[in-house]
PDB file of C-alpha atoms and ligand atoms in Angstrom:
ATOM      1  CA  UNK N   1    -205.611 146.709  51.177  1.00 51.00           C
ATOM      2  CA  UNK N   2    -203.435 149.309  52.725  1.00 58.00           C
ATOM      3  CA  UNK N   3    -203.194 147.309  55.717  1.00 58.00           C
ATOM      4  CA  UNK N   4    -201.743 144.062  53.736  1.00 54.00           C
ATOM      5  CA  UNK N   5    -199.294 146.359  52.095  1.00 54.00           C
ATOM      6  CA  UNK N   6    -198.286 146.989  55.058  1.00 57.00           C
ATOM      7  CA  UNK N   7    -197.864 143.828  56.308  1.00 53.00           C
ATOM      8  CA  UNK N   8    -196.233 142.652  53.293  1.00 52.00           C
ATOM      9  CA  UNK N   9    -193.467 145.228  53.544  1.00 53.00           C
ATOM     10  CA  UNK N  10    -192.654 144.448  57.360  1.00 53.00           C
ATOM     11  CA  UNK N  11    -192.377 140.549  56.628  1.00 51.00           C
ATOM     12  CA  UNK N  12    -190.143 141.678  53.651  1.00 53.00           C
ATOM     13  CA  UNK N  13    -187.692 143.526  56.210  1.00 50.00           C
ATOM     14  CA  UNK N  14    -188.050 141.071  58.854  1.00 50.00           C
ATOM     15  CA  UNK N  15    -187.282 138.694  56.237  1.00 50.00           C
ATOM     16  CA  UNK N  16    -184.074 140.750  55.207  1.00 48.00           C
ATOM     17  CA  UNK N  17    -183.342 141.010  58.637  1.00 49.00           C
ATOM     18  CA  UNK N  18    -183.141 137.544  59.495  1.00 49.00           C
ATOM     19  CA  UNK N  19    -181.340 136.468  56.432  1.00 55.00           C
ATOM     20  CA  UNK N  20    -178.857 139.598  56.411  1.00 66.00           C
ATOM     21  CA  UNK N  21    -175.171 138.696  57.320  1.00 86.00           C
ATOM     22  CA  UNK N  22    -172.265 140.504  59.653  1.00 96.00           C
ATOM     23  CA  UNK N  23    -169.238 139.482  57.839  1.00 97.00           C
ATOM     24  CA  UNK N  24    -166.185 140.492  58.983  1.00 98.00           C
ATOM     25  CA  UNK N  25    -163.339 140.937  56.270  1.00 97.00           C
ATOM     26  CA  UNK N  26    -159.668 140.720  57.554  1.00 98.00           C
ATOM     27  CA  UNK N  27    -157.612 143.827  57.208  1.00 97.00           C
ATOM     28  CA  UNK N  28    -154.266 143.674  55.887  1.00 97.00           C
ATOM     29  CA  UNK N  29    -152.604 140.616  57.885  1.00 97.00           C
ATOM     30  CA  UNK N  30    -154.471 139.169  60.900  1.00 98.00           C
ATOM     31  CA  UNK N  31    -151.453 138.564  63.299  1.00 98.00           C
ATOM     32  CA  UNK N  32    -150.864 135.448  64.461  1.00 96.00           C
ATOM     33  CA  UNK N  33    -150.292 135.925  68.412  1.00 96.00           C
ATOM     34  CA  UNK N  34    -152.454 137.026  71.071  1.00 93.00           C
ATOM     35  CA  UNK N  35    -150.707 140.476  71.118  1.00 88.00           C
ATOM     36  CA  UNK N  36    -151.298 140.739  67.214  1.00 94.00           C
ATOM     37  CA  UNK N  37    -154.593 139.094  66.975  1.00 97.00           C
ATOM     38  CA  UNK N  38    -156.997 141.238  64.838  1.00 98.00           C
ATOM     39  CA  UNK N  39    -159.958 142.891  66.881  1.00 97.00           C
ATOM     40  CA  UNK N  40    -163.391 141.663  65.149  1.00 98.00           C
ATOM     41  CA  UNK N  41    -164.647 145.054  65.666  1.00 96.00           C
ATOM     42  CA  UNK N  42    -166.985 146.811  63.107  1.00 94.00           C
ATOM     43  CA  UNK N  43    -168.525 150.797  63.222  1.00 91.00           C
ATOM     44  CA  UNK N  44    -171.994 149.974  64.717  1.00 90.00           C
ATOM     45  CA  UNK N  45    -171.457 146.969  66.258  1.00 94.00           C
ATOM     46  CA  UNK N  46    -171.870 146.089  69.804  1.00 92.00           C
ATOM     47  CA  UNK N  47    -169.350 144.475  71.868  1.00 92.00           C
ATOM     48  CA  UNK N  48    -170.653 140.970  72.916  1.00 93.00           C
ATOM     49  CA  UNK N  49    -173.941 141.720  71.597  1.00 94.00           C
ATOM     50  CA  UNK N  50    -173.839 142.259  67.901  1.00 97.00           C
ATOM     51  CA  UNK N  51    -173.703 138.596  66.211  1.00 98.00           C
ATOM     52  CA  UNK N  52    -170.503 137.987  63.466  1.00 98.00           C
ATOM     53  CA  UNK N  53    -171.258 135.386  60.834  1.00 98.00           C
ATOM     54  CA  UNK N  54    -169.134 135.153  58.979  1.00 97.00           C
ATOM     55  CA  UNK N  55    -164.534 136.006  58.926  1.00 98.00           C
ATOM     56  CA  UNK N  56    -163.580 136.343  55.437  1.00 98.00           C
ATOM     57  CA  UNK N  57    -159.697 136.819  54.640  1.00 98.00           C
ATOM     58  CA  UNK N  58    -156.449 135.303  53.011  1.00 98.00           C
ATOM     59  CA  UNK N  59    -154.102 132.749  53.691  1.00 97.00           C
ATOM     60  CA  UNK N  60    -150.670 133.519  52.757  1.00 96.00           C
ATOM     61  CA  UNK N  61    -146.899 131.166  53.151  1.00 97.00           C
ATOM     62  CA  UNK N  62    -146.852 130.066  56.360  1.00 97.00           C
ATOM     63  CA  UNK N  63    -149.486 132.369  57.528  1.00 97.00           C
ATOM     64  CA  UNK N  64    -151.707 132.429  60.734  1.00 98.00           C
ATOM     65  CA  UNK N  65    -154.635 134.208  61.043  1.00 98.00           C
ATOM     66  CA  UNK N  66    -155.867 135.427  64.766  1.00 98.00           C
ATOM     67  CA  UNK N  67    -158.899 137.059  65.659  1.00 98.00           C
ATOM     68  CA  UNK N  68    -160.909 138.409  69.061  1.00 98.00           C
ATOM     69  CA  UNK N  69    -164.188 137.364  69.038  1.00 98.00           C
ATOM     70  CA  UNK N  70    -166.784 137.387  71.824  1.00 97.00           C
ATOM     71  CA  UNK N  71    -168.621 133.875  73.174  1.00 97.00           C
ATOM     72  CA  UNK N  72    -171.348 134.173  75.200  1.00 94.00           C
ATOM     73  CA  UNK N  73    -172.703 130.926  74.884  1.00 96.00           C
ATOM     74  CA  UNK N  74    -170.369 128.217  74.394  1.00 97.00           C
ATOM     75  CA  UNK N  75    -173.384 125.845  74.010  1.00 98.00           C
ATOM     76  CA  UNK N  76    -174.211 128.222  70.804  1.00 98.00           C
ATOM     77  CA  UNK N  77    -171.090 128.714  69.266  1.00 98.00           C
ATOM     78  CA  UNK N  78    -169.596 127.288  66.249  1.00 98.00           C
ATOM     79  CA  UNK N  79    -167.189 128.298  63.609  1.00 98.00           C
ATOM     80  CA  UNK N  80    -166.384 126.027  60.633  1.00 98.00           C
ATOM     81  CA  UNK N  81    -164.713 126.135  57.342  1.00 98.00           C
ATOM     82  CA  UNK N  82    -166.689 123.585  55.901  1.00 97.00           C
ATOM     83  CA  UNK N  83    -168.421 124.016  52.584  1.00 93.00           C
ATOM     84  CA  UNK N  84    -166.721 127.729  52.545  1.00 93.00           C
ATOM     85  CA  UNK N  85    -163.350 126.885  51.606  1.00 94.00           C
ATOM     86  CA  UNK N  86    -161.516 125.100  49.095  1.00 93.00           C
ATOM     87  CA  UNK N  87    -158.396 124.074  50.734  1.00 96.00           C
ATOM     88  CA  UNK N  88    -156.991 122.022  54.131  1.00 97.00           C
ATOM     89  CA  UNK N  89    -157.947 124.037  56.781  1.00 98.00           C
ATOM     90  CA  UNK N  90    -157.216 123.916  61.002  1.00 98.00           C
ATOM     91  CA  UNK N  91    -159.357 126.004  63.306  1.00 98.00           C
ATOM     92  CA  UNK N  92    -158.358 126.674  66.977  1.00 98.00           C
ATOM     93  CA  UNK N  93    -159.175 128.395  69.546  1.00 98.00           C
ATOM     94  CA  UNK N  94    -157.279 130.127  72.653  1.00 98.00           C
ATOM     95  CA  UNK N  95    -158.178 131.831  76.003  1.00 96.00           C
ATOM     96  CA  UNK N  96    -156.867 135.188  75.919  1.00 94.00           C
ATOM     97  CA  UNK N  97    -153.889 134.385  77.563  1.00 91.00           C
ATOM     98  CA  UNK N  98    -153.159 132.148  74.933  1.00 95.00           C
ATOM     99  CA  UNK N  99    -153.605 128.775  76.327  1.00 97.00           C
ATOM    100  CA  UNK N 100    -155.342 125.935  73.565  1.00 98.00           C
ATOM    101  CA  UNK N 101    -158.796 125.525  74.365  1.00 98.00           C
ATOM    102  CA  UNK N 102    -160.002 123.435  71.425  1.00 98.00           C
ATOM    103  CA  UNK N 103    -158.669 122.361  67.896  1.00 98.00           C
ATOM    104  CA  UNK N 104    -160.329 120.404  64.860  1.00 98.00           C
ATOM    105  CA  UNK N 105    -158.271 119.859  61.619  1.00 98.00           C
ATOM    106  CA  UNK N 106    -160.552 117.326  59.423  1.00 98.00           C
ATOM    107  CA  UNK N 107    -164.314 117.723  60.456  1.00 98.00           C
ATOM    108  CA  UNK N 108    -167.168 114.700  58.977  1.00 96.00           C
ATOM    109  CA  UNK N 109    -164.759 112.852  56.427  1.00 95.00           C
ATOM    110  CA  UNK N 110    -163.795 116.675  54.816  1.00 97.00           C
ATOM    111  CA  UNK N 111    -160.248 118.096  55.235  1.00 97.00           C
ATOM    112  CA  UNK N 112    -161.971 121.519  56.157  1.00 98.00           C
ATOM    113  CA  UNK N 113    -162.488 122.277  60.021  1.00 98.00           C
ATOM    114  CA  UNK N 114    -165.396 122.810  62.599  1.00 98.00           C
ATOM    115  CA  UNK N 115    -164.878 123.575  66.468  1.00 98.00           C
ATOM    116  CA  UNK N 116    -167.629 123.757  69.002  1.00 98.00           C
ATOM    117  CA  UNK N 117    -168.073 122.632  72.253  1.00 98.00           C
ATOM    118  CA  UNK N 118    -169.184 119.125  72.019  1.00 98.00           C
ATOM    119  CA  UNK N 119    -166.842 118.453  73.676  1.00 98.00           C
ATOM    120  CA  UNK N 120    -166.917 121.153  76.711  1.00 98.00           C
ATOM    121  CA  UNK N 121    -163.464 122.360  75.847  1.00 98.00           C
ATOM    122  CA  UNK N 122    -164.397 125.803  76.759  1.00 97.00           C
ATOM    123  CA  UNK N 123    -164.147 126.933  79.898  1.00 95.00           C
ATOM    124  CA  UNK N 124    -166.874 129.539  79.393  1.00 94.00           C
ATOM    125  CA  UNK N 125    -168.865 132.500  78.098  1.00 92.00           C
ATOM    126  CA  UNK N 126    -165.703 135.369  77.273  1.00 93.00           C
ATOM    127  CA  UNK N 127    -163.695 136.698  75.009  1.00 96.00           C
ATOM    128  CA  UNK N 128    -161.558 134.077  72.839  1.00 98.00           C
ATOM    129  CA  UNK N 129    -159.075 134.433  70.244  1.00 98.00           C
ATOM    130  CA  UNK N 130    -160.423 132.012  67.372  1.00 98.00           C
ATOM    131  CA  UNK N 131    -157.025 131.242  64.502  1.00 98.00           C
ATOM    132  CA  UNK N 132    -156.689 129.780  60.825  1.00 98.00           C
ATOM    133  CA  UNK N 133    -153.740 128.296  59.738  1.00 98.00           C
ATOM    134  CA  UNK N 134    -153.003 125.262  56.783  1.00 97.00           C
ATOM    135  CA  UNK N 135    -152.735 121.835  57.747  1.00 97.00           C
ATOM    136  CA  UNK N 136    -149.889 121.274  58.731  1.00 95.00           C
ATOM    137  CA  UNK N 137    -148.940 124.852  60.998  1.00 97.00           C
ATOM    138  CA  UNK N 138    -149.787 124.151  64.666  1.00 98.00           C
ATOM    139  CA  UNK N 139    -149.149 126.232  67.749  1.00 98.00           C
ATOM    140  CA  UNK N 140    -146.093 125.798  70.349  1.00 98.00           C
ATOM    141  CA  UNK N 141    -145.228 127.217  73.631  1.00 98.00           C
ATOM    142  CA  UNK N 142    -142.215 129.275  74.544  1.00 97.00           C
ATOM    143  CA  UNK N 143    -139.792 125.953  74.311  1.00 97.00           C
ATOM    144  CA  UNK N 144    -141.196 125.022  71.306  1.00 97.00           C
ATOM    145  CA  UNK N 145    -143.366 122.387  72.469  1.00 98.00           C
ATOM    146  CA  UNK N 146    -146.873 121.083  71.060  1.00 98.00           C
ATOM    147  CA  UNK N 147    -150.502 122.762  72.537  1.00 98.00           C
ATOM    148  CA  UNK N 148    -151.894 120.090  71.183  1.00 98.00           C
ATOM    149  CA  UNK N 149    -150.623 116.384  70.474  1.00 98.00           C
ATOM    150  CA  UNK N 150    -148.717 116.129  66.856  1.00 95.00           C
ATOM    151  CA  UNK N 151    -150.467 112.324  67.071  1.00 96.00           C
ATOM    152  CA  UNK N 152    -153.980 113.035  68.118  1.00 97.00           C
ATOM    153  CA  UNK N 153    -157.276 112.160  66.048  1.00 97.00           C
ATOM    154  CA  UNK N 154    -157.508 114.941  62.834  1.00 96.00           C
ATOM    155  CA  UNK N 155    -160.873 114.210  62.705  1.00 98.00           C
ATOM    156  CA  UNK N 156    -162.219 114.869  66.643  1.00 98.00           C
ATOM    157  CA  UNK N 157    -162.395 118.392  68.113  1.00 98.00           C
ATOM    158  CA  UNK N 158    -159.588 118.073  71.037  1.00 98.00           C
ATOM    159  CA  UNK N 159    -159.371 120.078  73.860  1.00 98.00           C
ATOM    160  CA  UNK N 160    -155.674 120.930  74.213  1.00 98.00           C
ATOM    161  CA  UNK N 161    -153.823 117.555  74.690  1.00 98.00           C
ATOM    162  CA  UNK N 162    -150.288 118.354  74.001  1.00 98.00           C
ATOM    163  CA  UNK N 163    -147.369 117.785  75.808  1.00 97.00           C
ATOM    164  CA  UNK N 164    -147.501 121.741  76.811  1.00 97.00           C
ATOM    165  CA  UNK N 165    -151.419 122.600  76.652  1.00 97.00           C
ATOM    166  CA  UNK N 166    -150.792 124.245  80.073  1.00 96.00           C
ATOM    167  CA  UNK N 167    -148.954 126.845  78.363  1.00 96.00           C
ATOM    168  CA  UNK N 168    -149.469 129.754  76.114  1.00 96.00           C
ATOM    169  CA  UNK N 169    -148.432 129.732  72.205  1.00 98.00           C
ATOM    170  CA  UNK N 170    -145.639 131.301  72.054  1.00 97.00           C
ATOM    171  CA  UNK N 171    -145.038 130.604  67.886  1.00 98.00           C
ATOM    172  CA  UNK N 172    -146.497 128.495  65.563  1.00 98.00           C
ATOM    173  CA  UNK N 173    -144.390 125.645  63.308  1.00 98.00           C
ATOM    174  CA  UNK N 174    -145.011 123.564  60.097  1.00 97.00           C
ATOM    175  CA  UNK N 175    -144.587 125.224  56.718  1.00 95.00           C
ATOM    176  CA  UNK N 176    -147.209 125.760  54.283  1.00 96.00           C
ATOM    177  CA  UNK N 177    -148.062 127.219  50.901  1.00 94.00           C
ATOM    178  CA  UNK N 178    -149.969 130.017  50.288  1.00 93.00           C
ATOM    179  CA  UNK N 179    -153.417 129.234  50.080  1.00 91.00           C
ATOM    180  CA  UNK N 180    -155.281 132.569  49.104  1.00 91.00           C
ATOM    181  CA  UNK N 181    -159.307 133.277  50.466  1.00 97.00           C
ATOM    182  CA  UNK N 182    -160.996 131.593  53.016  1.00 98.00           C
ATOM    183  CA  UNK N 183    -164.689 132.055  54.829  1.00 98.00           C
ATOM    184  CA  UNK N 184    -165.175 130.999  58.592  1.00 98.00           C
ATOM    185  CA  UNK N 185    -169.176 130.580  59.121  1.00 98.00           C
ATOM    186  CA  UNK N 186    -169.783 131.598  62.830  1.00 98.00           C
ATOM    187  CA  UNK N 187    -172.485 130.421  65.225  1.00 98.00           C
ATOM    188  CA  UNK N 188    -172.891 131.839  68.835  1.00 98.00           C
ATOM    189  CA  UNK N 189    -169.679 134.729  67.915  1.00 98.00           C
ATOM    190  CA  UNK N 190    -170.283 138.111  68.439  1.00 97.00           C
ATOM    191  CA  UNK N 191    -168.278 141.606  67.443  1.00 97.00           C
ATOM    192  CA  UNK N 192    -165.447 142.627  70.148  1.00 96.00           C
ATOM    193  CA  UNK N 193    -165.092 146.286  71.238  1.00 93.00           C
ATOM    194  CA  UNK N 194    -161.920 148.599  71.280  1.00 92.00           C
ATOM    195  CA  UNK N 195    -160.533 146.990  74.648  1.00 92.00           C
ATOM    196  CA  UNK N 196    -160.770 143.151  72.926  1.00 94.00           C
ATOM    197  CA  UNK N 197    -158.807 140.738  75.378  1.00 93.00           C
ATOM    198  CA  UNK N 198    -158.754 143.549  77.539  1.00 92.00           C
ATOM    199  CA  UNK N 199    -161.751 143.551  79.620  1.00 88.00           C
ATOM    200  CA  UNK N 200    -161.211 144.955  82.799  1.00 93.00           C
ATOM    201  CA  UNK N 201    -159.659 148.828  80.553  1.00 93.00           C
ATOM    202  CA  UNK N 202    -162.099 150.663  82.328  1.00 92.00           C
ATOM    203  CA  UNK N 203    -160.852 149.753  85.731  1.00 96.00           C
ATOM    204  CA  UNK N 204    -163.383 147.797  86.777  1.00 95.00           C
ATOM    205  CA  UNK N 205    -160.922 144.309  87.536  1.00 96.00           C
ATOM    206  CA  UNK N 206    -163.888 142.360  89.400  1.00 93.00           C
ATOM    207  CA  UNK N 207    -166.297 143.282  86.886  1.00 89.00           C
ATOM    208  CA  UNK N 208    -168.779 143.874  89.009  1.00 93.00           C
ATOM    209  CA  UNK N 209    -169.857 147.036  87.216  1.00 92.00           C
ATOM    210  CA  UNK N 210    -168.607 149.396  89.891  1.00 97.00           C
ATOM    211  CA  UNK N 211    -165.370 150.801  90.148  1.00 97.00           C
ATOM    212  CA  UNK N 212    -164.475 150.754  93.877  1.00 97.00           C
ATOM    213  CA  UNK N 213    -161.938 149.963  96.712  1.00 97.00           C
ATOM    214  CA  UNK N 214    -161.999 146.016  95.822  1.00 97.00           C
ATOM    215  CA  UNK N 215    -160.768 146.955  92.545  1.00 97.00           C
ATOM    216  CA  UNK N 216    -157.722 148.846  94.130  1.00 98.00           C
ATOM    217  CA  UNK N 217    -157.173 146.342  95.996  1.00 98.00           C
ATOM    218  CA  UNK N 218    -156.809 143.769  93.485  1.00 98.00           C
ATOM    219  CA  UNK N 219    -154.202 145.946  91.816  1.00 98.00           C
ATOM    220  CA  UNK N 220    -152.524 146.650  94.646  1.00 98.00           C
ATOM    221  CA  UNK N 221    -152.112 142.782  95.973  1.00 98.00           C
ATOM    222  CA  UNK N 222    -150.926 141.740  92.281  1.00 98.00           C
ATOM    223  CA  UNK N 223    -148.181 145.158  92.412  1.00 98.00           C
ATOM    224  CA  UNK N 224    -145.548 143.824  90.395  1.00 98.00           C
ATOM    225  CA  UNK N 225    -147.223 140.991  88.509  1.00 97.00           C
ATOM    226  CA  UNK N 226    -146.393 140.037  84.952  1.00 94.00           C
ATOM    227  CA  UNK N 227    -148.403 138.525  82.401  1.00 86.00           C
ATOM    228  CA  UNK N 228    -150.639 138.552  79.625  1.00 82.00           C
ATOM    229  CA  UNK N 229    -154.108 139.997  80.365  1.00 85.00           C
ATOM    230  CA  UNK N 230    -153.814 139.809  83.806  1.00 90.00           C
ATOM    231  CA  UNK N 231    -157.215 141.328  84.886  1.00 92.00           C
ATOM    232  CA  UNK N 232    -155.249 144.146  87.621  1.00 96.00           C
ATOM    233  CA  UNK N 233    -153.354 144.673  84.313  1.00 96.00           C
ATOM    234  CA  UNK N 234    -155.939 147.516  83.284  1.00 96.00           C
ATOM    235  CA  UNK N 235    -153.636 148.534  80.403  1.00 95.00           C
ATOM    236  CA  UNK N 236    -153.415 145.649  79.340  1.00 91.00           C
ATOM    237  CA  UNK N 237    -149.200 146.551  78.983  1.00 91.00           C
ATOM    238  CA  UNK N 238    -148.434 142.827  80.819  1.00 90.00           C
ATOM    239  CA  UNK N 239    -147.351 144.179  83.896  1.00 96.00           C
ATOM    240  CA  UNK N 240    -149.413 145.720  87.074  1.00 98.00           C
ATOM    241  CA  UNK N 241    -147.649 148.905  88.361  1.00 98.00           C
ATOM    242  CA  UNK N 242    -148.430 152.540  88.851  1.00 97.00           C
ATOM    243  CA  UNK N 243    -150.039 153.064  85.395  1.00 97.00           C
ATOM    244  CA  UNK N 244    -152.660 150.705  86.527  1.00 98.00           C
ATOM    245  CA  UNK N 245    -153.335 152.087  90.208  1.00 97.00           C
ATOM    246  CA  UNK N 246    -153.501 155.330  88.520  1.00 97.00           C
ATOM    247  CA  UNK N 247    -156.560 154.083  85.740  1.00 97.00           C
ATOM    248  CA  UNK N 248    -158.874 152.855  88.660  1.00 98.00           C
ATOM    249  CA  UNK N 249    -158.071 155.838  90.903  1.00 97.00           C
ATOM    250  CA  UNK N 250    -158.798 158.760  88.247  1.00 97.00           C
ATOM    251  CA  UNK N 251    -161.962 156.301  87.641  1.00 96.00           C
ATOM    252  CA  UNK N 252    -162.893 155.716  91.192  1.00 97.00           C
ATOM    253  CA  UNK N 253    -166.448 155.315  91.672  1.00 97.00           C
ATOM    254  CA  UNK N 254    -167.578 154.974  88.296  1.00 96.00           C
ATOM    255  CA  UNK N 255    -170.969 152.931  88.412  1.00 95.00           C
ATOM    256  CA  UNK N 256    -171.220 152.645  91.815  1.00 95.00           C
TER     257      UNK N 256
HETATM  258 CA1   CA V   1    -151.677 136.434  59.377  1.00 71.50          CA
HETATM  259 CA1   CA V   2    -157.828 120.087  57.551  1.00 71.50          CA
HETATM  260 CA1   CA V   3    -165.305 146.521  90.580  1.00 71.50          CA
HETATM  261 CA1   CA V   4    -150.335 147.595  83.234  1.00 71.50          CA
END
């Protein structure tokens, strides 16, 4: 008897387990830019490893909401509006960098949105910057040019086909209303750490786990460079000078 207590209670918490949620409620006002985008970072949860299900936050006029999440699966991952919110939703979703990687704006005959990678828009497992906006706000470059194609399908998730999808967004155009709550059901998204976009903060810019002469190298050779998340940009300040040299010296032969 005390044995099938016993089982009953572990099924119970494996059931809670396995049904229990990581939602992820915006704070204040997701920014709308890779710089501003809002880490998807919770006490207790893992970078890369702890699984989000679920963004919850508020669309106000003219609003776009940005946030860091962690892929590593793009085979696995999903994140749709559909059945979760009430009004005409977009979803897309940029490298760090901020260069389009895919968009949807109507998904299966609904004006709510789904991306994926059915259609191998992403380039691969990483950390991605994953945006809400209203139909009809949609991302430019620094000239004001489309990521994506003003005239493309609504209904297909689209790679970035625009006139300037070689280019990060720079600002977003289109006016909208305000809209109020929305819920973005993930698949395949996991919680970001402290460092988001910025992967290579501990010094490490190969990633190999060990922080070593190649890695001073690599700063060295791109002395001078500017850019967003460059990975010799340990700071992650968008250029590569002497702060940077002096991150993977003072941690020179970490994890080697
Ligand atoms: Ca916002
Ligand atoms: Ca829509
Ligand atoms: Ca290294
Ligand atoms: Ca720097």
């Amino acid at each position: 008897m005390q044995r099938l207590l016993w089982t009953l209670v572990v099924v119970n918490i494996s059931w809670a387990l396995a049904t229990a949620q990581n939602i992820y409620q915006e704070r204040d006002d997701a920014g709308d830019l890779p710089r501003t985008a809002q880490l998807v970072q919770s006490a207790g949860a893992q970078g890369c490893q702890t699984p989000v299900d679920q963004i919850q936050g508020t669309m106000g006029e003219n609003d776009v909401d940005m946030y860091v999440i962690c892929i590593t699966n793009p085979a696995a991952f999903s994140a749709t509006t559909v059945g979760a919110t009430g009004w005409d939703t977009q979803l897309w979703l940029f490298r760090c960098d901020g260069r389009g990687v895919v968009f949807n704006d109507d998904f299966g005959g609904s004006i709510q949105s789904r991306i994926d990678n059915s259609t191998n828009c992403l380039p691969g497992a990483g950390i991605y910057l994953l945006a809400i906006t209203r139909y009809n706000r949609f991302p430019v470059s620094a000239e004001g040019q489309p990521l994506w194609d003003p005239l493309g399908d609504p209904n297909a998730i689209r790679c970035a086909d625009g006139i300037r999808a070689d280019q990060p967004v720079a600002a977003w155009s289109g006016i909208t209303l305000a809209e109020g709550s929305y819920t973005i059901q993930l698949t395949g998204a996991f919680f970001v750490n402290e460092n988001g976009c910025c992967v290579t903060a501990s010094g490490d810019v190969n990633l190999d786990g060990c922080i070593d002469d190649t890695d001073l190298l690599r700063v060295l050779f791109a002395f001078g460079n500017e850019g967003n998340f460059l990975p010799e940009d340990v700071t992650c300040d968008g250029v590569v000078n002497d702060s940077d040299l002096l991150r993977v010296l003072f941690s020179f032969g970490q994890g080697c």
